[in-house]
Amino acid sequence: MKEKTSAPATTDAIEGNASCDSPAAPGKSSDAMTTGRSHPWQELKEEEAGAGVVEMTTTRSGSRSGSDCVAMVSRDTKDDIPIEMDPVIARPTGSQPASPVPLGAGAASERTEAGHGGAAETGTASGTEYKVYKRRWFGLLQLTLLNIIVSWDWLTFSPVASDAAAYFNTDETTVNWLSTAFMFSFSFITPVVIYVLHLGPKPSIITASALLLAGNWIRFAGSHSSSGGLFGVVMFGQILTGLAQPFVLAAPARYSDLWFTNRGRVAATALTSLANPFGAALGQLIVPFWVNQPSDISHAVLYVSIISSVCALPSFFIPAAPPTPAAPSGETPKLSLRASARVLVSQLEFWLLFVPFAVYVGLFNSTSSLLNQILLPYGYSDEEAGIAGALLIVVGLVSAAVTSPIIDRTKSYLTTVRLAVPLVGLCYLVFVWMPGTRPAAGVAGPYVVMAVLGAASFSLLPVAVEYLVELTHPVSPAVTSTLAWSGGQLLGGVFIVISGALRAGDDAEPPGNMRNALIFAAVLALVAVPLGLCLGLFGRKEKLQLRRVRSDEEKRGREEAGK
């Protein structure tokens, strides 16, 4: 059953609230109790209380009369588009305010384990308790580990491309397709990821873990002996690990929306999202130590497979959802996937942020993948190129660790975007000349630019992911985050292919340099800058409201007024 209402073509008028007009008490209204499907925390509470959840399209009115209720969204006088929301699931209410349902012994103990900012907030008008639980850190840690290992899988062969080419009896260009196919796999499975992640973060995490387990051991089967390997089998396993990546890379925003309040979502998203490039750094640094000759490739794949298995298996034991919602926005009705697509297509602010994010993620992926090939023609050693890549990631992680908690408290999303976007574009422009500075300045030029680029990129990344959710609420975070990451991964693969085609020939000075590829990256980075700077300009400042934050504040205000 679907209930249809009308909403404007943009989400600025969408509140995501539901109202009930009671015949017995005209003029009184109340919010819809939950979204269209039964929330996991409701199921836990009902199971432990020995009562089932009753599916209906009614909820409480001001007089608790059980009058009909339809999920509504506010609208203005603009042209309307139909918005579909799932049918409301509610419990029948009596003549008195509902008292909290007992949580059972296990859940009751959780009342005392809220972490920072985790004091219980109970709306007596609805009987809903909002709090955060310590168990959220288990899922957050697991999601972080999966993002690390899936990125390590991506760069298992790239740091030792020459040895891998000899082992599989092929060339380095073919070996590069192992990482390129990995990124293209992301875009291929994006529709499935959106659907699975819409159901919740745990199904997405379990799917990723299963694909990682299968992919890694298939890769090992294809590189099983020291005398040579089967490249086709390895490619198949690599594609499976590539299919696993979007299920965990797009999950942080969905997970933080479910388990955290608006005081910790940016930091939670930053930790899990930035674990992905950290895994790439580990792959670049550790794999070369395992591979000293072509016959060592099989051992390296075996070690990565064992580490991947250890990281993936705990995924099957993480909790699916908190016993009670962490914040009101966690139970706000989300638009259906079809309605979300209609809204995003017509929302300018989404595109002004989505395009720079996708371009910069794509450029980051291609630059980090090709950094050795960019620097080596100018006389840099493998170790110096590796240090440059490490600075890009380590400085970025430190910067994100400092800025994310500050942005969580100040909600300065727009300021961060307007500062970071031009800085990222400038770094790609300056880097065009940095490889050639070695005779005069040594390694200082590339090191400094890589450090600044990492700081700006990593500070921007979690902010952009969360800002997309805020600007499009009540569109599900599963939709916005998956689309954003899919765009970045797709462009990353395309940029790697184009950069390889732009490599100079053996008659160039120096031979095989990638200056044209650096110019190509700089032009793209600078073209994306004005888009990010146009957010909120030209009379559109009201479009930049933090809708999810406002939803939390409004609902808590109504519940306080109802006490």
PDB file of C-alpha atoms in Angstrom, residues 159 162 284-285 288 371-373 375-376 379-389 447:
ATOM      1  CA  PRO A 159      52.436  -0.980  -5.982  1.00  0.00           C
ATOM      2  CA  SER A 162      56.107  -4.860 -12.707  1.00  0.00           C
ATOM      3  CA  GLN A 284      51.045   1.010  -1.050  1.00  0.00           C
ATOM      4  CA  LEU A 285      53.407   0.819   1.915  1.00  0.00           C
ATOM      5  CA  PRO A 288      56.109  -3.864  -1.607  1.00  0.00           C
ATOM      6  CA  LEU A 371      51.599   9.047  -8.390  1.00  0.00           C
ATOM      7  CA  ASN A 372      54.584   6.752  -8.921  1.00  0.00           C
ATOM      8  CA  GLN A 373      54.231   7.034 -12.691  1.00  0.00           C
ATOM      9  CA  LEU A 375      57.104  11.321 -10.335  1.00  0.00           C
ATOM     10  CA  LEU A 376      59.480   8.561 -11.469  1.00  0.00           C
ATOM     11  CA  GLY A 379      64.172  11.150 -11.211  1.00  0.00           C
ATOM     12  CA  TYR A 380      62.218  10.481  -8.005  1.00  0.00           C
ATOM     13  CA  SER A 381      62.712   7.075  -6.406  1.00  0.00           C
ATOM     14  CA  ASP A 382      59.958   4.620  -5.490  1.00  0.00           C
ATOM     15  CA  GLU A 383      60.491   5.490  -1.819  1.00  0.00           C
ATOM     16  CA  GLU A 384      60.170   9.246  -2.447  1.00  0.00           C
ATOM     17  CA  ALA A 385      56.990   8.731  -4.448  1.00  0.00           C
ATOM     18  CA  GLY A 386      55.662   6.521  -1.652  1.00  0.00           C
ATOM     19  CA  ILE A 387      56.379   9.231   0.917  1.00  0.00           C
ATOM     20  CA  ALA A 388      54.508  11.763  -1.216  1.00  0.00           C
ATOM     21  CA  GLY A 389      51.498   9.448  -1.297  1.00  0.00           C
ATOM     22  CA  TYR A 447      55.648  16.989  -0.673  1.00  0.00           C
TER      23      TYR A 447
END
